[in-house]
Amino acid sequence: MLLFALGFLLIIPQPSTGQFPRVCANVQSLLSKECCPPWNGDGSPCGELSNRGSCQNILLSQAPLGPQFPFSGVDDREDWPSVFYNRTCRCEGNFMGFSCGECKFGFSGLNCTERQVKTRRNIFQLTASEKNKFLAYLNLAKNIPSQDYVIATGTYSQMNNGSNPMFRDISVYDLFVWMHYYASRDTLLGGSNVWRDIDFAHEAPGFLPWHRVFLLMWERQIQRITGDENFTIPYWDWRDAEDCEVCNDEYMGGRHPTNPNLLSPASIFSSWQVICTRSEEYNSQQALCSATSEGPIRRNPGNNDKSRTPRLPSSADVEFCLSLTQYESGPMDKMANYSFRNTLEGFADPQTAISNPAQSGLHNALHIYMNGSMSQVQGSANDPIFVLHHAFVDSIFERWLRRHRPMLEVYPAANAPIGHNRENYMVPFIPLYRNGEFFKSSRELGYDYQYLQEPALQSFQDFLTPYLQQARQIWPWLLGAAVFGGIVTAVLTGLSRACQKKKGGTSSEIQPLLIESEDYNNITYQSNF
């Protein structure tokens, strides 16, 4: 019955969210550089008549960037989304969306005034019906077209600066695969030249906020196309796992009986076709991925290069990573040392926090371990294990935020790699989101994690940890101040007693350091820090 209902939904137009709004993928919008669609509720641009928002010029960050990208004006993603649009809807209050027709994450209701916090759960703690529903939802998203969004199949210059739009339809699931590709693709420089040291979603401070937004948007689309407003993404807790526990036909697909690089025919995912996996082909053609099918999902977990990823991450790896107090450091890329972000992403050793791109730890280790579609950055979201994996990575990010309680200023405002400064808009999302807007607790964004809710003691410990760490840092100063204060107090007390005895004609044979019991009770110790 569930599959029948989901199949019926395939023929019903459903909204989606992600890349280029369909209503703005036309000559008029591209030439005017304006994407301010009317809100269906009142027919006015951005719902202005209902005070939901208004059409405004985009305010771009002027903060300097890091040295990793030495070009300017060669990539459509620079100063996103100004190459395509410089006026978009700016929504008021708790409204959100490219036409201000949605509620911000964490809010619901007709006027977006109702707060909500939903719980993401361990996939192994779902009931059989909940697990089967999740798998069916994934398959539905793979097959239902996005009604609100299209993808670009050419660069802005290939579109003749907007006079020749190049867009195409795509399914809801593949829309997110394409967005992940587009954010991480190489820069096309003309001829056969490309620049590879660029990524708007990885290898820099925005890695964790970017994927947080990606999952929130993906989660919301599943809620919409299914009508299941209570749906949340499950996570796979891979700490100390000896193998891929979700790689069986009951969950995300087992091995093919004759080809270990493919999925079992008994899995619904064996029929899925991947997109955006041939980066070298696109580069040689100076073209974008057009989302055409490129073959089945490939996965051969555990048969990876052991010299690079000898094992899956351990609980100790995660705990060490969480102990790091700096979110970002140094060059703020994959060479950063003692950086929580770089260690969690997997470019720094999870036991020392020293950068070592030749090894793959934590987040990266899972991708390499899967040894297939998930192991190539641009096309990694083709494998549905991607969402389970990144939901757990996000939960580690959430634990770090709760433990260290950083101010927004901890997220770098300047000199990060292109697209990763605090006020930069994330590529390629429309509506627009800034990196810094998602550097805060998940509960403020409307969701929590099951395993972070259960132990009250752990929550209390996480609350105390930052204060204990601060106390450890200033302890030598406190001790020194206390000793100094004690010496000063002793000297002053001695002088005071000496003066008192001198006034009273005290015999020189009375020892001034001997204190009567009633005098002892009157002494006050005070230290000035």
Short mmCIF file of C-alpha atoms in Angstrom, two decimals:
data_model
loop_
_atom_site.label_atom_id
_atom_site.label_comp_id
_atom_site.label_asym_id
_atom_site.label_seq_id
_atom_site.Cartn_x
_atom_site.Cartn_y
_atom_site.Cartn_z
CA MET A 1 0.00 0.00 0.00
CA LEU A 2 2.88 2.35 0.85
CA LEU A 3 4.58 1.72 -2.49
CA PHE A 4 1.28 2.28 -4.31
CA ALA A 5 0.80 5.62 -2.56
CA LEU A 6 4.35 6.70 -3.36
CA GLY A 7 3.91 5.65 -6.96
CA PHE A 8 0.78 7.76 -7.16
CA LEU A 9 2.76 10.76 -5.92
CA LEU A 10 5.05 10.47 -8.95
CA ILE A 11 2.39 12.03 -11.16
CA ILE A 12 1.65 14.94 -8.82
CA PRO A 13 3.73 18.13 -9.30
CA GLN A 14 5.74 18.75 -6.15
CA PRO A 15 7.97 21.64 -5.05
CA SER A 16 11.71 21.28 -4.64
CA THR A 17 14.54 23.53 -3.58
CA GLY A 18 18.12 23.86 -4.67
CA GLN A 19 19.73 25.44 -7.68
CA PHE A 20 18.17 27.71 -10.33
CA PRO A 21 14.49 28.51 -9.71
CA ARG A 22 12.54 27.45 -12.79
CA VAL A 23 10.69 30.79 -12.83
CA CYS A 24 14.04 32.61 -13.12
CA ALA A 25 15.66 30.34 -15.74
CA ASN A 26 14.66 32.50 -18.71
CA VAL A 27 16.02 35.26 -20.92
CA GLN A 28 14.22 38.08 -19.14
CA SER A 29 15.45 37.11 -15.67
CA LEU A 30 19.01 36.45 -16.82
CA LEU A 31 19.34 39.69 -18.79
CA SER A 32 17.80 41.77 -16.01
CA LYS A 33 19.78 39.77 -13.42
CA GLU A 34 16.70 39.67 -11.21
CA CYS A 35 15.13 36.66 -9.53
CA CYS A 36 12.19 37.92 -7.47
CA PRO A 37 9.26 35.60 -8.29
CA PRO A 38 5.74 36.27 -7.03
CA TRP A 39 4.56 34.44 -3.94
CA ASN A 40 1.52 32.32 -4.78
CA GLY A 41 -0.29 33.54 -1.69
CA ASP A 42 -0.81 37.11 -2.91
CA GLY A 43 0.75 37.27 -6.37
CA SER A 44 3.25 39.98 -5.43
CA PRO A 45 7.04 39.64 -5.89
CA CYS A 46 8.51 38.03 -2.77
CA GLY A 47 5.09 38.27 -1.07
CA GLU A 48 5.67 41.97 -0.49
CA LEU A 49 1.96 42.75 -0.15
CA SER A 50 1.81 40.32 2.77
CA ASN A 51 5.02 41.69 4.35
CA ARG A 52 6.86 38.44 3.72
CA GLY A 53 9.76 40.05 1.86
CA SER A 54 10.86 42.36 -0.93
CA CYS A 55 13.11 42.41 -4.00
CA GLN A 56 16.51 43.78 -2.98
CA ASN A 57 20.03 44.16 -4.33
CA ILE A 58 22.32 41.36 -3.20
CA LEU A 59 24.85 42.49 -0.61
CA LEU A 60 28.15 40.75 -1.31
CA SER A 61 30.97 40.33 1.18
CA GLN A 62 34.02 42.50 0.50
CA ALA A 63 36.28 40.59 2.88
CA PRO A 64 39.60 39.45 1.37
CA LEU A 65 40.00 35.83 0.30
CA GLY A 66 42.85 33.40 0.76
CA PRO A 67 45.54 32.85 -1.91
CA GLN A 68 44.32 29.44 -3.11
CA PHE A 69 42.43 30.84 -6.14
CA PRO A 70 44.60 33.39 -8.00
CA PHE A 71 41.99 34.39 -10.61
CA SER A 72 39.11 36.83 -10.88
CA GLY A 73 36.17 36.91 -13.23
CA VAL A 74 36.71 33.44 -14.71
CA ASP A 75 34.24 31.31 -12.73
CA ASP A 76 30.44 31.73 -12.54
CA ARG A 77 30.56 30.81 -8.86
CA GLU A 78 32.67 33.81 -7.82
CA ASP A 79 30.62 36.20 -5.67
CA TRP A 80 27.67 33.84 -5.93
CA PRO A 81 25.09 34.38 -7.41
CA SER A 82 25.99 37.78 -8.93
CA VAL A 83 27.02 36.41 -12.33
CA PHE A 84 23.42 35.25 -12.84
CA TYR A 85 21.38 37.51 -10.52
CA ASN A 86 22.14 40.64 -8.51
CA ARG A 87 18.60 41.12 -7.15
CA THR A 88 16.74 38.43 -5.21
CA CYS A 89 14.05 38.20 -2.55
CA ARG A 90 15.09 39.28 0.93
CA CYS A 91 12.64 37.68 3.32
CA GLU A 92 11.45 39.12 6.63
CA GLY A 93 11.04 37.45 10.00
CA ASN A 94 10.79 33.67 9.83
CA PHE A 95 9.98 33.54 6.11
CA MET A 96 12.38 31.94 3.65
CA GLY A 97 12.57 30.69 0.08
CA PHE A 98 13.26 32.16 -3.37
CA SER A 99 9.79 33.81 -3.25
CA CYS A 100 9.59 34.02 0.59
CA GLY A 101 6.93 31.33 0.41
CA GLU A 102 8.48 28.98 2.98
CA CYS A 103 9.34 29.02 6.67
CA LYS A 104 12.89 29.15 7.98
CA PHE A 105 14.34 25.89 9.23
CA GLY A 106 12.89 25.22 12.66
CA PHE A 107 9.61 27.07 12.08
CA SER A 108 6.21 26.05 10.72
CA GLY A 109 2.61 27.26 10.58
CA LEU A 110 0.70 29.64 8.36
CA ASN A 111 2.76 32.63 9.49
CA CYS A 112 5.91 30.65 10.37
CA THR A 113 5.55 31.38 14.08
CA GLU A 114 5.51 27.84 15.46
CA ARG A 115 8.86 26.55 16.73
CA GLN A 116 9.66 22.89 16.14
CA VAL A 117 12.54 20.54 16.87
CA LYS A 118 12.54 17.15 15.13
CA THR A 119 14.80 14.23 15.96
CA ARG A 120 17.17 12.45 13.59
CA ARG A 121 17.50 8.81 14.63
CA ASN A 122 19.98 5.97 14.29
CA ILE A 123 18.99 3.94 11.21
CA PHE A 124 19.34 0.71 13.22
CA GLN A 125 16.79 1.94 15.74
CA LEU A 126 14.07 2.49 13.14
CA THR A 127 11.26 -0.04 13.07
CA ALA A 128 11.01 -2.25 9.98
CA SER A 129 8.16 -0.13 8.62
CA GLU A 130 10.07 3.13 9.28
CA LYS A 131 13.16 1.76 7.57
CA ASN A 132 11.18 0.53 4.56
CA LYS A 133 9.45 3.88 4.33
CA PHE A 134 12.83 5.65 4.29
CA LEU A 135 14.05 3.44 1.43
CA ALA A 136 10.82 4.04 -0.49
CA TYR A 137 11.17 7.80 0.02
CA LEU A 138 14.69 7.67 -1.42
CA ASN A 139 13.48 5.82 -4.47
CA LEU A 140 10.62 8.27 -4.92
CA ALA A 141 13.01 11.24 -4.83
CA LYS A 142 15.18 9.53 -7.46
CA ASN A 143 12.23 9.25 -9.84
CA ILE A 144 10.09 12.34 -9.27
CA PRO A 145 11.03 15.50 -11.23
CA SER A 146 11.75 18.72 -9.39
CA GLN A 147 8.95 21.17 -10.10
CA ASP A 148 10.58 24.34 -8.79
CA TYR A 149 14.18 23.97 -9.92
CA VAL A 150 16.26 23.21 -13.00
CA ILE A 151 20.02 22.78 -13.47
CA ALA A 152 22.39 24.71 -15.73
CA THR A 153 23.94 22.70 -18.58
CA GLY A 154 26.24 25.52 -19.68
CA THR A 155 28.27 28.34 -18.20
CA TYR A 156 27.03 31.93 -18.31
CA SER A 157 29.30 32.71 -21.24
CA GLN A 158 28.09 29.59 -23.06
CA MET A 159 24.58 30.96 -22.51
CA ASN A 160 25.74 34.07 -24.40
CA ASN A 161 25.55 36.07 -21.17
CA GLY A 162 21.95 35.09 -20.59
CA SER A 163 20.43 35.52 -24.05
CA ASN A 164 20.56 31.76 -24.71
CA PRO A 165 19.48 29.96 -21.51
CA MET A 166 20.82 26.43 -21.08
CA PHE A 167 18.84 24.56 -18.42
CA ARG A 168 17.19 21.16 -18.05
CA ASP A 169 14.86 19.25 -15.75
CA ILE A 170 16.14 16.85 -13.13
CA SER A 171 14.77 14.58 -10.40
CA VAL A 172 14.66 15.71 -6.78
CA TYR A 173 17.42 13.33 -5.68
CA ASP A 174 19.66 14.05 -8.68
CA LEU A 175 19.21 17.79 -8.13
CA PHE A 176 21.16 17.38 -4.91
CA VAL A 177 23.78 15.18 -6.59
CA TRP A 178 24.22 17.89 -9.20
CA MET A 179 24.50 20.66 -6.58
CA HIS A 180 27.25 18.73 -4.80
CA TYR A 181 29.06 18.33 -8.12
CA TYR A 182 28.62 21.99 -9.07
CA ALA A 183 30.01 23.26 -5.76
CA SER A 184 33.12 21.05 -6.00
CA ARG A 185 33.84 21.04 -9.75
CA ASP A 186 37.03 22.44 -11.26
CA THR A 187 37.21 25.92 -12.79
CA LEU A 188 37.11 25.86 -16.60
CA LEU A 189 39.76 28.27 -17.91
CA GLY A 190 39.31 27.73 -21.65
CA GLY A 191 41.02 25.43 -24.12
CA SER A 192 41.96 22.37 -22.13
CA ASN A 193 42.97 24.34 -19.05
CA VAL A 194 41.32 23.93 -15.64
CA TRP A 195 42.07 25.01 -12.08
CA ARG A 196 41.63 22.16 -9.62
CA ASP A 197 42.47 23.85 -6.32
CA ILE A 198 38.97 25.19 -5.78
CA ASP A 199 35.99 23.79 -3.91
CA PHE A 200 33.08 25.73 -2.47
CA ALA A 201 31.94 22.88 -0.21
CA HIS A 202 35.13 21.13 0.96
CA GLU A 203 38.68 21.65 2.21
CA ALA A 204 37.89 24.90 4.04
CA PRO A 205 35.77 26.38 6.87
CA GLY A 206 32.47 26.08 4.99
CA PHE A 207 32.64 22.30 4.77
CA LEU A 208 30.45 21.71 7.81
CA PRO A 209 27.91 24.57 7.38
CA TRP A 210 27.56 23.78 3.65
CA HIS A 211 26.69 20.13 4.22
CA ARG A 212 24.41 21.12 7.10
CA VAL A 213 22.34 23.26 4.71
CA PHE A 214 22.50 20.53 2.06
CA LEU A 215 20.95 17.99 4.46
CA LEU A 216 18.32 20.42 5.74
CA MET A 217 17.19 21.18 2.20
CA TRP A 218 17.23 17.51 1.24
CA GLU A 219 15.22 16.60 4.33
CA ARG A 220 12.65 19.28 3.59
CA GLN A 221 12.18 18.04 0.03
CA ILE A 222 11.49 14.51 1.21
CA GLN A 223 8.91 15.93 3.60
CA ARG A 224 7.24 17.77 0.75
CA ILE A 225 7.16 15.16 -1.97
CA THR A 226 5.83 12.56 0.46
CA GLY A 227 3.59 14.77 2.58
CA ASP A 228 5.35 13.34 5.64
CA GLU A 229 6.15 16.47 7.68
CA ASN A 230 7.68 14.37 10.47
CA PHE A 231 10.34 12.76 8.28
CA THR A 232 13.95 13.19 9.38
CA ILE A 233 17.16 11.81 7.90
CA PRO A 234 18.49 8.78 9.80
CA TYR A 235 22.19 8.55 10.54
CA TRP A 236 24.69 5.72 10.53
CA ASP A 237 26.94 5.74 13.61
CA TRP A 238 30.06 4.22 12.08
CA ARG A 239 32.35 4.53 15.13
CA ASP A 240 34.28 1.30 15.74
CA ALA A 241 32.46 -0.50 12.92
CA GLU A 242 34.37 -3.48 11.56
CA ASP A 243 32.70 -3.32 8.16
CA CYS A 244 29.92 -1.54 6.28
CA GLU A 245 26.98 -2.44 8.50
CA VAL A 246 24.42 -0.82 6.16
CA CYS A 247 25.74 -2.57 3.05
CA ASN A 248 23.13 -5.32 2.84
CA ASP A 249 19.85 -5.71 1.01
CA GLU A 250 17.84 -4.94 4.13
CA TYR A 251 19.30 -1.43 4.16
CA MET A 252 21.42 0.26 1.49
CA GLY A 253 22.23 -2.69 -0.76
CA GLY A 254 24.54 -5.71 -0.55
CA ARG A 255 27.20 -6.93 -2.96
CA HIS A 256 26.36 -8.27 -6.39
CA PRO A 257 26.87 -12.07 -6.40
CA THR A 258 29.17 -12.06 -9.43
CA ASN A 259 30.53 -8.49 -9.60
CA PRO A 260 31.78 -7.17 -6.23
CA ASN A 261 31.87 -3.60 -7.57
CA LEU A 262 28.09 -3.48 -8.09
CA LEU A 263 25.05 -3.73 -5.84
CA SER A 264 22.91 -6.80 -5.34
CA PRO A 265 19.97 -7.08 -7.78
CA ALA A 266 17.75 -7.55 -4.73
CA SER A 267 18.36 -3.92 -3.70
CA ILE A 268 16.22 -1.12 -5.14
CA PHE A 269 19.41 0.88 -5.49
CA SER A 270 20.88 -1.55 -8.03
CA SER A 271 18.71 0.06 -10.72
CA TRP A 272 19.83 3.61 -9.93
CA GLN A 273 21.93 5.43 -12.52
CA VAL A 274 24.65 7.83 -11.43
CA ILE A 275 25.32 11.31 -12.83
CA CYS A 276 28.20 13.80 -12.77
CA THR A 277 31.01 11.26 -12.27
CA ARG A 278 33.16 11.97 -15.35
CA SER A 279 34.99 15.10 -14.33
CA GLU A 280 37.92 14.62 -16.70
CA GLU A 281 35.53 14.29 -19.64
CA TYR A 282 33.73 17.51 -18.68
CA ASN A 283 37.05 19.30 -18.25
CA SER A 284 38.37 18.22 -21.64
CA GLN A 285 35.14 19.44 -23.25
CA GLN A 286 35.05 22.61 -21.10
CA ALA A 287 31.48 21.61 -20.27
CA LEU A 288 29.26 21.19 -17.23
CA CYS A 289 27.70 17.93 -16.15
CA SER A 290 24.35 17.72 -17.95
CA ALA A 291 22.99 15.03 -15.58
CA THR A 292 22.78 12.29 -18.19
CA SER A 293 22.98 8.71 -16.91
CA GLU A 294 26.49 7.32 -16.55
CA GLY A 295 25.94 3.78 -15.30
CA PRO A 296 25.01 2.03 -12.04
CA ILE A 297 26.16 2.86 -8.52
CA ARG A 298 29.54 1.30 -7.82
CA ARG A 299 30.55 0.20 -4.34
CA ASN A 300 33.09 -2.34 -3.05
CA PRO A 301 33.44 -1.53 0.66
CA GLY A 302 36.64 -2.51 2.41
CA ASN A 303 38.63 -3.30 -0.73
CA ASN A 304 40.18 0.16 -0.74
CA ASP A 305 43.81 1.27 -0.51
CA LYS A 306 44.72 0.27 3.05
CA SER A 307 47.82 2.45 3.07
CA ARG A 308 45.56 5.49 2.82
CA THR A 309 42.61 4.30 4.91
CA PRO A 310 43.59 1.28 7.02
CA ARG A 311 40.35 1.15 9.03
CA LEU A 312 37.05 2.83 9.74
CA PRO A 313 37.13 5.64 12.36
CA SER A 314 37.08 4.76 16.06
CA SER A 315 35.37 6.34 19.03
CA ALA A 316 38.79 7.51 20.20
CA ASP A 317 39.31 9.33 16.89
CA VAL A 318 36.02 11.17 17.35
CA GLU A 319 36.71 12.06 20.99
CA PHE A 320 40.14 13.46 20.15
CA CYS A 321 38.64 15.51 17.35
CA LEU A 322 36.00 16.90 19.71
CA SER A 323 38.71 17.96 22.17
CA LEU A 324 40.22 20.40 19.65
CA THR A 325 39.38 23.95 20.67
CA GLN A 326 40.11 25.71 17.36
CA TYR A 327 37.47 25.49 14.65
CA GLU A 328 39.93 26.64 11.98
CA SER A 329 43.62 27.49 11.81
CA GLY A 330 46.52 28.54 9.60
CA PRO A 331 45.77 28.54 5.86
CA MET A 332 42.23 27.31 6.57
CA ASP A 333 42.46 24.62 3.91
CA LYS A 334 43.45 20.94 3.91
CA MET A 335 46.90 21.86 5.27
CA ALA A 336 45.50 23.32 8.52
CA ASN A 337 46.91 21.89 11.77
CA TYR A 338 44.99 21.57 15.06
CA SER A 339 41.80 22.49 13.24
CA PHE A 340 38.61 20.76 14.33
CA ARG A 341 37.14 21.21 10.85
CA ASN A 342 40.17 19.82 9.02
CA THR A 343 40.48 16.89 11.44
CA LEU A 344 36.80 15.98 11.16
CA GLU A 345 36.87 16.40 7.38
CA GLY A 346 39.75 13.92 7.36
CA PHE A 347 42.81 15.76 6.05
CA ALA A 348 44.48 15.85 9.48
CA ASP A 349 45.48 12.86 11.58
CA PRO A 350 42.68 12.00 14.06
CA GLN A 351 45.27 11.25 16.74
CA THR A 352 47.51 14.32 16.38
CA ALA A 353 45.48 16.89 14.36
CA ILE A 354 48.53 17.40 12.13
CA SER A 355 47.66 17.75 8.45
CA ASN A 356 48.41 14.69 6.34
CA PRO A 357 46.52 14.72 3.01
CA ALA A 358 48.13 11.38 2.08
CA GLN A 359 45.97 9.75 4.77
CA SER A 360 42.18 9.83 5.05
CA GLY A 361 40.61 10.05 8.48
CA LEU A 362 37.10 10.42 9.90
CA HIS A 363 34.78 11.85 7.20
CA ASN A 364 37.16 11.14 4.31
CA ALA A 365 37.84 7.62 5.56
CA LEU A 366 34.21 6.57 5.00
CA HIS A 367 34.25 7.87 1.44
CA ILE A 368 37.49 6.06 0.60
CA TYR A 369 36.39 2.88 2.37
CA MET A 370 33.28 2.61 0.15
CA ASN A 371 35.62 2.20 -2.81
CA GLY A 372 33.23 3.27 -5.57
CA SER A 373 30.87 6.08 -6.52
CA MET A 374 31.11 7.57 -3.04
CA SER A 375 34.90 7.80 -3.25
CA GLN A 376 34.97 10.48 -5.97
CA VAL A 377 34.17 13.90 -4.51
CA GLN A 378 32.07 15.43 -7.25
CA GLY A 379 29.78 12.42 -7.71
CA SER A 380 29.83 11.04 -4.16
CA ALA A 381 26.20 11.96 -3.40
CA ASN A 382 25.03 9.40 -6.00
CA ASP A 383 25.34 6.69 -3.35
CA PRO A 384 22.45 7.06 -0.87
CA ILE A 385 24.81 6.08 1.97
CA PHE A 386 26.04 9.66 1.53
CA VAL A 387 23.09 11.12 3.49
CA LEU A 388 23.46 8.60 6.36
CA HIS A 389 27.17 9.33 6.58
CA HIS A 390 26.87 13.12 6.46
CA ALA A 391 24.06 13.13 9.00
CA PHE A 392 26.46 11.49 11.46
CA VAL A 393 29.29 13.87 10.53
CA ASP A 394 26.88 16.74 11.20
CA SER A 395 26.09 15.25 14.61
CA ILE A 396 29.81 15.39 15.50
CA PHE A 397 29.85 19.02 14.39
CA GLU A 398 26.85 19.56 16.66
CA ARG A 399 28.61 17.93 19.61
CA TRP A 400 31.58 20.27 19.10
CA LEU A 401 29.29 23.32 18.99
CA ARG A 402 27.57 22.28 22.23
CA ARG A 403 30.81 21.47 23.99
CA HIS A 404 32.77 24.61 23.08
CA ARG A 405 29.90 27.08 22.57
CA PRO A 406 31.82 29.28 20.12
CA MET A 407 30.79 32.81 19.31
CA LEU A 408 29.96 33.52 15.66
CA GLU A 409 33.27 35.40 15.44
CA VAL A 410 35.09 32.07 15.76
CA TYR A 411 34.06 31.34 12.17
CA PRO A 412 36.61 33.14 9.91
CA ALA A 413 35.39 36.45 8.50
CA ALA A 414 38.25 36.87 6.01
CA ASN A 415 41.19 35.20 4.24
CA ALA A 416 39.52 31.80 3.90
CA PRO A 417 39.55 30.06 0.48
CA ILE A 418 37.11 31.47 -2.05
CA GLY A 419 33.48 31.08 -1.01
CA HIS A 420 34.28 30.14 2.59
CA ASN A 421 34.35 33.47 4.46
CA ARG A 422 31.66 33.96 7.08
CA GLU A 423 29.53 36.33 4.98
CA ASN A 424 29.96 34.53 1.63
CA TYR A 425 26.83 33.02 0.11
CA MET A 426 27.01 29.25 -0.30
CA VAL A 427 27.30 27.91 -3.86
CA PRO A 428 24.94 27.01 -5.53
CA PHE A 429 21.95 27.60 -3.26
CA ILE A 430 19.04 29.87 -4.15
CA PRO A 431 17.54 31.07 -1.83
CA LEU A 432 20.78 32.49 -0.48
CA TYR A 433 22.43 31.26 2.71
CA ARG A 434 25.60 32.63 4.29
CA ASN A 435 28.18 30.30 5.85
CA GLY A 436 27.94 31.96 9.24
CA GLU A 437 24.16 31.51 9.46
CA PHE A 438 24.60 27.79 10.11
CA PHE A 439 27.44 28.01 12.61
CA LYS A 440 25.02 27.48 15.48
CA SER A 441 23.22 24.73 17.36
CA SER A 442 21.02 22.40 15.34
CA ARG A 443 18.19 22.98 17.81
CA GLU A 444 18.01 26.57 16.59
CA LEU A 445 17.55 25.12 13.09
CA GLY A 446 14.78 22.77 14.13
CA TYR A 447 16.44 19.39 14.63
CA ASP A 448 18.37 17.29 17.11
CA TYR A 449 20.04 13.88 17.23
CA GLN A 450 18.67 10.93 19.15
CA TYR A 451 21.95 9.94 20.77
CA LEU A 452 22.60 13.52 21.89
CA GLN A 453 19.27 13.65 23.73
CA GLU A 454 19.48 10.44 25.77
CA PRO A 455 22.23 10.82 28.41
CA ALA A 456 21.52 13.84 30.62
CA LEU A 457 24.92 13.40 32.23
CA GLN A 458 26.65 13.72 28.87
CA SER A 459 24.77 16.94 28.17
CA PHE A 460 25.85 18.29 31.57
CA GLN A 461 29.42 17.24 30.87
CA ASP A 462 29.34 18.94 27.47
CA PHE A 463 28.03 22.06 29.21
CA LEU A 464 30.86 22.08 31.77
CA THR A 465 33.68 21.14 29.40
CA PRO A 466 34.39 24.59 27.90
CA TYR A 467 34.51 26.16 31.36
CA LEU A 468 36.85 23.47 32.67
CA GLN A 469 39.10 23.96 29.65
CA GLN A 470 39.21 27.71 30.30
CA ALA A 471 40.03 27.05 33.96
CA ARG A 472 42.93 24.80 32.92
CA GLN A 473 44.27 27.54 30.67
CA ILE A 474 44.26 30.23 33.40
CA TRP A 475 45.16 27.93 36.33
CA PRO A 476 48.88 28.95 36.41
CA TRP A 477 47.83 32.60 36.65
CA LEU A 478 45.31 31.86 39.38
CA LEU A 479 47.92 29.91 41.36
CA GLY A 480 50.52 32.64 40.94
CA ALA A 481 48.05 35.29 42.00
CA ALA A 482 47.05 33.26 45.05
CA VAL A 483 50.69 32.78 46.13
CA PHE A 484 51.48 36.44 45.58
CA GLY A 485 48.36 37.46 47.48
CA GLY A 486 49.26 35.16 50.33
CA ILE A 487 52.78 36.63 50.59
CA VAL A 488 51.50 40.18 50.54
CA THR A 489 48.88 39.37 53.16
CA ALA A 490 51.44 37.70 55.42
CA VAL A 491 53.84 40.65 55.16
CA LEU A 492 51.11 43.19 55.85
CA THR A 493 49.81 41.15 58.78
CA GLY A 494 53.30 40.88 60.24
CA LEU A 495 53.91 44.61 59.93
CA SER A 496 50.53 45.37 61.45
CA ARG A 497 51.20 43.12 64.45
CA ALA A 498 54.65 44.60 64.91
CA CYS A 499 53.22 48.10 64.94
CA GLN A 500 50.55 47.10 67.43
CA LYS A 501 53.09 45.54 69.76
CA LYS A 502 55.38 48.54 69.46
CA LYS A 503 52.53 50.85 70.41
CA GLY A 504 51.67 48.74 73.39
CA GLY A 505 55.26 48.52 74.60
CA THR A 506 55.51 44.87 73.68
CA SER A 507 58.62 43.17 75.02
CA SER A 508 61.25 42.35 72.44
CA GLU A 509 61.17 38.79 73.71
CA ILE A 510 57.60 38.21 72.42
CA GLN A 511 57.75 36.42 69.03
CA PRO A 512 55.74 38.53 66.49
CA LEU A 513 54.72 35.54 64.31
CA LEU A 514 52.90 33.75 67.08
CA ILE A 515 49.14 34.53 66.83
CA GLU A 516 46.60 34.25 69.59
CA SER A 517 43.48 32.30 68.75
CA GLU A 518 41.18 35.34 68.95
CA ASP A 519 43.48 37.31 66.64
CA TYR A 520 43.52 34.45 64.10
CA ASN A 521 39.77 34.64 63.69
CA ASN A 522 39.97 38.33 62.81
CA ILE A 523 42.40 37.98 59.90
CA THR A 524 40.93 38.41 56.39
CA TYR A 525 42.71 36.98 53.30
CA GLN A 526 42.24 38.85 50.06
CA SER A 527 43.85 38.48 46.64
CA ASN A 528 43.66 40.92 43.76
CA PHE A 529 43.78 39.31 40.31
#
